[in-house]
């Protein structure tokens, strides 16, 4: 495709892009936007802004807005999700994992199975979410307090006497130290 080779010409002809063939300040040899700059630079900047935005915890207002958006555009959101490539999904998961290490520490395969086995069938989506939020809370507290917080099963999932359930009311966020004290008391019981 033929592009004008300078902005003046692009403006005069109404072209959206032009191509000088000269590297930009960051060394890209790329199209430039008539009403903007090097497209490669613009992409980089968008990505930086986006990443920054994603790292910030969402405000309640933003969460509500996202929920409303989803309610209004369910079909489109679902279609977009289905259209995503496996690589994209895997990359996203990987990144989420990196950003939320505590959430995943709690979910090694053994624990995952133990949790699943102790989760009653009648548990609701809200209750599941409530539990997930406790893991996120532990993670948040760990970050803030500089001391590790964990999610503790008040009645342990595996114990010689009773078996606790993986349900919101059997979970609490405590420091790892408290948790260790507790498992020392229960000595013969596997820690959970
Ligand atoms: Zn550039």
PDB file of C-alpha atoms and ligand atoms in Angstrom:
ATOM      1  CA  UNK A   1       0.000   0.000   0.000  1.00  0.00           C
ATOM      2  CA  UNK A   2       1.181   3.501  -0.774  1.00  0.00           C
ATOM      3  CA  UNK A   3       1.341   6.010   2.045  1.00  0.00           C
ATOM      4  CA  UNK A   4       2.229   9.693   1.831  1.00  0.00           C
ATOM      5  CA  UNK A   5       5.833  10.148   2.996  1.00  0.00           C
ATOM      6  CA  UNK A   6       5.220  13.157   5.233  1.00  0.00           C
ATOM      7  CA  UNK A   7       2.568  14.552   7.522  1.00  0.00           C
ATOM      8  CA  UNK A   8       1.845  17.647   5.404  1.00  0.00           C
ATOM      9  CA  UNK A   9       0.980  15.484   2.440  1.00  0.00           C
ATOM     10  CA  UNK A  10      -1.052  13.115   4.587  1.00  0.00           C
ATOM     11  CA  UNK A  11      -3.029  16.100   5.951  1.00  0.00           C
ATOM     12  CA  UNK A  12      -3.544  17.522   2.486  1.00  0.00           C
ATOM     13  CA  UNK A  13      -4.867  14.242   1.082  1.00  0.00           C
ATOM     14  CA  UNK A  14      -6.828  13.262   4.192  1.00  0.00           C
ATOM     15  CA  UNK A  15      -4.751  10.083   4.715  1.00  0.00           C
ATOM     16  CA  UNK A  16      -4.848   8.665   8.242  1.00  0.00           C
ATOM     17  CA  UNK A  17      -1.266   7.390   8.125  1.00  0.00           C
ATOM     18  CA  UNK A  18       2.002   8.290   6.474  1.00  0.00           C
ATOM     19  CA  UNK A  19       5.339   6.550   6.184  1.00  0.00           C
ATOM     20  CA  UNK A  20       8.683   8.331   6.275  1.00  0.00           C
ATOM     21  CA  UNK A  21      10.968   5.294   6.466  1.00  0.00           C
ATOM     22  CA  UNK A  22      12.989   7.168   9.111  1.00  0.00           C
ATOM     23  CA  UNK A  23      13.293   5.563  12.574  1.00  0.00           C
ATOM     24  CA  UNK A  24      11.310   7.324  15.333  1.00  0.00           C
ATOM     25  CA  UNK A  25      12.912   8.424  18.626  1.00  0.00           C
ATOM     26  CA  UNK A  26      12.597   4.846  19.878  1.00  0.00           C
ATOM     27  CA  UNK A  27      14.021   3.407  16.681  1.00  0.00           C
ATOM     28  CA  UNK A  28      10.843   2.034  15.087  1.00  0.00           C
ATOM     29  CA  UNK A  29      10.561   2.153  11.331  1.00  0.00           C
ATOM     30  CA  UNK A  30       6.802   2.154  11.265  1.00  0.00           C
ATOM     31  CA  UNK A  31       3.727   3.964  10.014  1.00  0.00           C
ATOM     32  CA  UNK A  32       2.925   7.227  11.701  1.00  0.00           C
ATOM     33  CA  UNK A  33      -0.536   8.443  12.407  1.00  0.00           C
ATOM     34  CA  UNK A  34      -1.395  11.757  10.820  1.00  0.00           C
ATOM     35  CA  UNK A  35      -3.142  12.823  14.021  1.00  0.00           C
ATOM     36  CA  UNK A  36      -0.694  11.069  16.318  1.00  0.00           C
ATOM     37  CA  UNK A  37       2.746   9.546  16.271  1.00  0.00           C
ATOM     38  CA  UNK A  38       4.610   6.346  15.425  1.00  0.00           C
ATOM     39  CA  UNK A  39       2.047   3.528  15.614  1.00  0.00           C
ATOM     40  CA  UNK A  40       4.556   1.194  17.262  1.00  0.00           C
ATOM     41  CA  UNK A  41       5.226   3.777  20.012  1.00  0.00           C
ATOM     42  CA  UNK A  42       1.490   4.229  20.478  1.00  0.00           C
ATOM     43  CA  UNK A  43       1.052   0.460  20.870  1.00  0.00           C
ATOM     44  CA  UNK A  44       3.847   0.321  23.442  1.00  0.00           C
ATOM     45  CA  UNK A  45       2.346   3.190  25.412  1.00  0.00           C
ATOM     46  CA  UNK A  46      -1.107   1.632  25.374  1.00  0.00           C
ATOM     47  CA  UNK A  47       0.363  -1.591  26.662  1.00  0.00           C
ATOM     48  CA  UNK A  48       2.200   0.182  29.505  1.00  0.00           C
ATOM     49  CA  UNK A  49      -0.959   2.067  30.489  1.00  0.00           C
ATOM     50  CA  UNK A  50      -3.043  -1.076  30.302  1.00  0.00           C
ATOM     51  CA  UNK A  51      -0.633  -3.116  32.403  1.00  0.00           C
ATOM     52  CA  UNK A  52      -0.505  -0.351  35.009  1.00  0.00           C
ATOM     53  CA  UNK A  53      -4.270  -0.202  35.125  1.00  0.00           C
ATOM     54  CA  UNK A  54      -4.553  -3.971  35.533  1.00  0.00           C
ATOM     55  CA  UNK A  55      -2.132  -4.034  38.458  1.00  0.00           C
ATOM     56  CA  UNK A  56      -4.205  -1.621  40.482  1.00  0.00           C
ATOM     57  CA  UNK A  57      -6.939  -3.244  42.542  1.00  0.00           C
ATOM     58  CA  UNK A  58     -10.328  -2.408  41.085  1.00  0.00           C
ATOM     59  CA  UNK A  59     -12.445   0.033  43.028  1.00  0.00           C
ATOM     60  CA  UNK A  60     -15.918  -1.040  44.083  1.00  0.00           C
ATOM     61  CA  UNK A  61     -17.357   1.422  41.571  1.00  0.00           C
ATOM     62  CA  UNK A  62     -15.316  -0.124  38.763  1.00  0.00           C
ATOM     63  CA  UNK A  63     -16.408  -3.615  39.786  1.00  0.00           C
ATOM     64  CA  UNK A  64     -20.043  -2.507  39.765  1.00  0.00           C
ATOM     65  CA  UNK A  65     -19.600  -0.895  36.358  1.00  0.00           C
ATOM     66  CA  UNK A  66     -18.019  -4.069  34.982  1.00  0.00           C
ATOM     67  CA  UNK A  67     -20.905  -6.095  36.337  1.00  0.00           C
ATOM     68  CA  UNK A  68     -23.448  -3.775  34.722  1.00  0.00           C
ATOM     69  CA  UNK A  69     -21.555  -3.922  31.448  1.00  0.00           C
ATOM     70  CA  UNK A  70     -21.593  -7.719  31.581  1.00  0.00           C
ATOM     71  CA  UNK A  71     -25.333  -7.804  32.302  1.00  0.00           C
ATOM     72  CA  UNK A  72     -26.028  -5.584  29.306  1.00  0.00           C
ATOM     73  CA  UNK A  73     -23.636  -7.332  26.920  1.00  0.00           C
ATOM     74  CA  UNK A  74     -23.619 -10.943  28.072  1.00  0.00           C
ATOM     75  CA  UNK A  75     -23.683 -12.478  24.609  1.00  0.00           C
ATOM     76  CA  UNK A  76     -20.902 -10.303  23.254  1.00  0.00           C
ATOM     77  CA  UNK A  77     -18.714 -10.896  26.330  1.00  0.00           C
ATOM     78  CA  UNK A  78     -19.216 -14.652  26.071  1.00  0.00           C
ATOM     79  CA  UNK A  79     -18.522 -14.639  22.331  1.00  0.00           C
ATOM     80  CA  UNK A  80     -15.293 -12.709  22.905  1.00  0.00           C
ATOM     81  CA  UNK A  81     -14.230 -15.136  25.618  1.00  0.00           C
ATOM     82  CA  UNK A  82     -14.865 -18.094  23.324  1.00  0.00           C
ATOM     83  CA  UNK A  83     -12.925 -16.468  20.515  1.00  0.00           C
ATOM     84  CA  UNK A  84      -9.808 -16.046  22.646  1.00  0.00           C
ATOM     85  CA  UNK A  85      -6.935 -18.315  21.669  1.00  0.00           C
ATOM     86  CA  UNK A  86      -5.633 -20.908  24.109  1.00  0.00           C
ATOM     87  CA  UNK A  87      -2.277 -19.123  24.150  1.00  0.00           C
ATOM     88  CA  UNK A  88      -3.918 -15.862  25.163  1.00  0.00           C
ATOM     89  CA  UNK A  89      -5.877 -17.592  27.873  1.00  0.00           C
ATOM     90  CA  UNK A  90      -2.782 -19.394  29.151  1.00  0.00           C
ATOM     91  CA  UNK A  91      -0.741 -16.198  29.137  1.00  0.00           C
ATOM     92  CA  UNK A  92      -3.469 -14.448  31.046  1.00  0.00           C
ATOM     93  CA  UNK A  93      -3.626 -17.259  33.605  1.00  0.00           C
ATOM     94  CA  UNK A  94       0.139 -17.186  34.000  1.00  0.00           C
ATOM     95  CA  UNK A  95       0.123 -13.467  34.593  1.00  0.00           C
ATOM     96  CA  UNK A  96      -2.773 -13.697  37.052  1.00  0.00           C
ATOM     97  CA  UNK A  97      -0.835 -16.363  38.909  1.00  0.00           C
ATOM     98  CA  UNK A  98       2.226 -14.127  39.107  1.00  0.00           C
ATOM     99  CA  UNK A  99       0.137 -11.244  40.414  1.00  0.00           C
ATOM    100  CA  UNK A 100      -1.662 -13.406  42.986  1.00  0.00           C
ATOM    101  CA  UNK A 101       0.959 -15.814  44.351  1.00  0.00           C
ATOM    102  CA  UNK A 102      -0.783 -16.457  47.686  1.00  0.00           C
ATOM    103  CA  UNK A 103      -3.955 -17.532  45.981  1.00  0.00           C
ATOM    104  CA  UNK A 104      -2.079 -20.227  44.122  1.00  0.00           C
ATOM    105  CA  UNK A 105       0.165 -21.316  46.971  1.00  0.00           C
ATOM    106  CA  UNK A 106      -3.031 -22.426  48.649  1.00  0.00           C
ATOM    107  CA  UNK A 107      -3.939 -24.426  45.596  1.00  0.00           C
ATOM    108  CA  UNK A 108      -1.282 -27.077  45.140  1.00  0.00           C
ATOM    109  CA  UNK A 109      -2.801 -30.217  43.677  1.00  0.00           C
ATOM    110  CA  UNK A 110      -2.985 -32.091  46.981  1.00  0.00           C
ATOM    111  CA  UNK A 111      -4.736 -29.233  48.718  1.00  0.00           C
ATOM    112  CA  UNK A 112      -6.938 -28.654  45.727  1.00  0.00           C
ATOM    113  CA  UNK A 113      -8.170 -32.231  45.912  1.00  0.00           C
ATOM    114  CA  UNK A 114      -8.562 -32.049  49.676  1.00  0.00           C
ATOM    115  CA  UNK A 115     -10.573 -28.849  49.335  1.00  0.00           C
ATOM    116  CA  UNK A 116     -12.705 -30.348  46.600  1.00  0.00           C
ATOM    117  CA  UNK A 117     -13.431 -33.455  48.652  1.00  0.00           C
ATOM    118  CA  UNK A 118     -14.416 -31.337  51.645  1.00  0.00           C
ATOM    119  CA  UNK A 119     -16.645 -29.002  49.632  1.00  0.00           C
ATOM    120  CA  UNK A 120     -20.301 -29.983  49.890  1.00  0.00           C
ATOM    121  CA  UNK A 121     -22.256 -30.249  46.643  1.00  0.00           C
ATOM    122  CA  UNK A 122     -24.848 -27.734  47.843  1.00  0.00           C
ATOM    123  CA  UNK A 123     -22.356 -24.866  48.121  1.00  0.00           C
ATOM    124  CA  UNK A 124     -23.501 -21.795  46.195  1.00  0.00           C
ATOM    125  CA  UNK A 125     -21.522 -19.645  43.761  1.00  0.00           C
ATOM    126  CA  UNK A 126     -21.676 -16.771  46.272  1.00  0.00           C
ATOM    127  CA  UNK A 127     -20.224 -18.969  48.987  1.00  0.00           C
ATOM    128  CA  UNK A 128     -17.455 -20.091  46.648  1.00  0.00           C
ATOM    129  CA  UNK A 129     -16.725 -16.474  45.867  1.00  0.00           C
ATOM    130  CA  UNK A 130     -16.686 -15.649  49.566  1.00  0.00           C
ATOM    131  CA  UNK A 131     -14.006 -18.299  50.086  1.00  0.00           C
ATOM    132  CA  UNK A 132     -11.970 -17.081  47.153  1.00  0.00           C
ATOM    133  CA  UNK A 133     -12.142 -13.596  48.641  1.00  0.00           C
ATOM    134  CA  UNK A 134     -10.695 -14.899  51.903  1.00  0.00           C
ATOM    135  CA  UNK A 135      -7.647 -16.180  50.013  1.00  0.00           C
ATOM    136  CA  UNK A 136      -7.335 -12.811  48.322  1.00  0.00           C
ATOM    137  CA  UNK A 137      -7.670 -11.109  51.694  1.00  0.00           C
ATOM    138  CA  UNK A 138      -4.855 -13.257  53.111  1.00  0.00           C
ATOM    139  CA  UNK A 139      -2.740 -12.263  50.155  1.00  0.00           C
ATOM    140  CA  UNK A 140      -3.560  -8.588  50.598  1.00  0.00           C
ATOM    141  CA  UNK A 141      -2.760  -8.685  54.324  1.00  0.00           C
ATOM    142  CA  UNK A 142       0.530 -10.453  53.598  1.00  0.00           C
ATOM    143  CA  UNK A 143       1.459  -7.616  51.272  1.00  0.00           C
ATOM    144  CA  UNK A 144       0.473  -4.886  53.719  1.00  0.00           C
ATOM    145  CA  UNK A 145       1.672  -6.388  56.992  1.00  0.00           C
ATOM    146  CA  UNK A 146       4.947  -7.863  55.838  1.00  0.00           C
ATOM    147  CA  UNK A 147       3.959 -11.030  57.656  1.00  0.00           C
ATOM    148  CA  UNK A 148       2.437 -14.022  55.994  1.00  0.00           C
ATOM    149  CA  UNK A 149      -1.307 -14.495  56.385  1.00  0.00           C
ATOM    150  CA  UNK A 150      -3.007 -17.757  55.534  1.00  0.00           C
ATOM    151  CA  UNK A 151      -6.505 -19.133  55.297  1.00  0.00           C
ATOM    152  CA  UNK A 152      -7.138 -21.560  58.125  1.00  0.00           C
ATOM    153  CA  UNK A 153      -9.813 -24.224  58.354  1.00  0.00           C
ATOM    154  CA  UNK A 154     -11.195 -23.727  61.863  1.00  0.00           C
ATOM    155  CA  UNK A 155     -12.088 -27.403  62.028  1.00  0.00           C
ATOM    156  CA  UNK A 156      -9.280 -29.085  60.101  1.00  0.00           C
ATOM    157  CA  UNK A 157     -10.282 -30.888  56.917  1.00  0.00           C
ATOM    158  CA  UNK A 158      -8.380 -33.944  58.024  1.00  0.00           C
ATOM    159  CA  UNK A 159      -8.233 -34.876  61.653  1.00  0.00           C
ATOM    160  CA  UNK A 160      -8.613 -38.130  63.589  1.00  0.00           C
ATOM    161  CA  UNK A 161     -11.736 -36.890  65.380  1.00  0.00           C
ATOM    162  CA  UNK A 162     -13.778 -34.760  63.030  1.00  0.00           C
ATOM    163  CA  UNK A 163     -13.574 -33.687  59.429  1.00  0.00           C
ATOM    164  CA  UNK A 164     -14.121 -30.036  58.699  1.00  0.00           C
ATOM    165  CA  UNK A 165     -15.741 -28.749  55.550  1.00  0.00           C
ATOM    166  CA  UNK A 166     -14.340 -26.404  52.962  1.00  0.00           C
ATOM    167  CA  UNK A 167     -17.110 -23.840  53.468  1.00  0.00           C
ATOM    168  CA  UNK A 168     -16.970 -20.101  54.224  1.00  0.00           C
ATOM    169  CA  UNK A 169     -17.961 -20.463  57.881  1.00  0.00           C
ATOM    170  CA  UNK A 170     -15.127 -22.912  58.488  1.00  0.00           C
ATOM    171  CA  UNK A 171     -12.544 -20.511  57.083  1.00  0.00           C
ATOM    172  CA  UNK A 172     -10.713 -17.606  58.677  1.00  0.00           C
ATOM    173  CA  UNK A 173      -7.697 -15.517  57.841  1.00  0.00           C
ATOM    174  CA  UNK A 174      -4.923 -15.717  60.429  1.00  0.00           C
ATOM    175  CA  UNK A 175      -1.174 -15.197  60.448  1.00  0.00           C
ATOM    176  CA  UNK A 176       0.996 -18.089  59.472  1.00  0.00           C
ATOM    177  CA  UNK A 177       2.491 -17.921  62.955  1.00  0.00           C
ATOM    178  CA  UNK A 178      -0.903 -18.457  64.592  1.00  0.00           C
ATOM    179  CA  UNK A 179      -1.578 -21.214  62.141  1.00  0.00           C
ATOM    180  CA  UNK A 180       1.660 -22.983  63.040  1.00  0.00           C
ATOM    181  CA  UNK A 181       0.862 -22.724  66.753  1.00  0.00           C
ATOM    182  CA  UNK A 182      -2.479 -24.299  66.050  1.00  0.00           C
ATOM    183  CA  UNK A 183      -1.028 -27.192  64.079  1.00  0.00           C
ATOM    184  CA  UNK A 184       1.529 -27.785  66.835  1.00  0.00           C
ATOM    185  CA  UNK A 185      -1.342 -28.159  69.250  1.00  0.00           C
ATOM    186  CA  UNK A 186      -3.013 -30.591  66.940  1.00  0.00           C
ATOM    187  CA  UNK A 187       0.406 -32.197  66.529  1.00  0.00           C
ATOM    188  CA  UNK A 188      -0.622 -35.532  65.048  1.00  0.00           C
ATOM    189  CA  UNK A 189      -3.031 -33.972  62.621  1.00  0.00           C
ATOM    190  CA  UNK A 190      -1.776 -33.109  59.173  1.00  0.00           C
ATOM    191  CA  UNK A 191      -1.646 -29.372  58.805  1.00  0.00           C
ATOM    192  CA  UNK A 192      -4.127 -27.811  56.443  1.00  0.00           C
TER     193      UNK A 192
HETATM  194 ZN1  LIG B   1       8.169   4.492  17.570  1.00  0.00          ZN
END
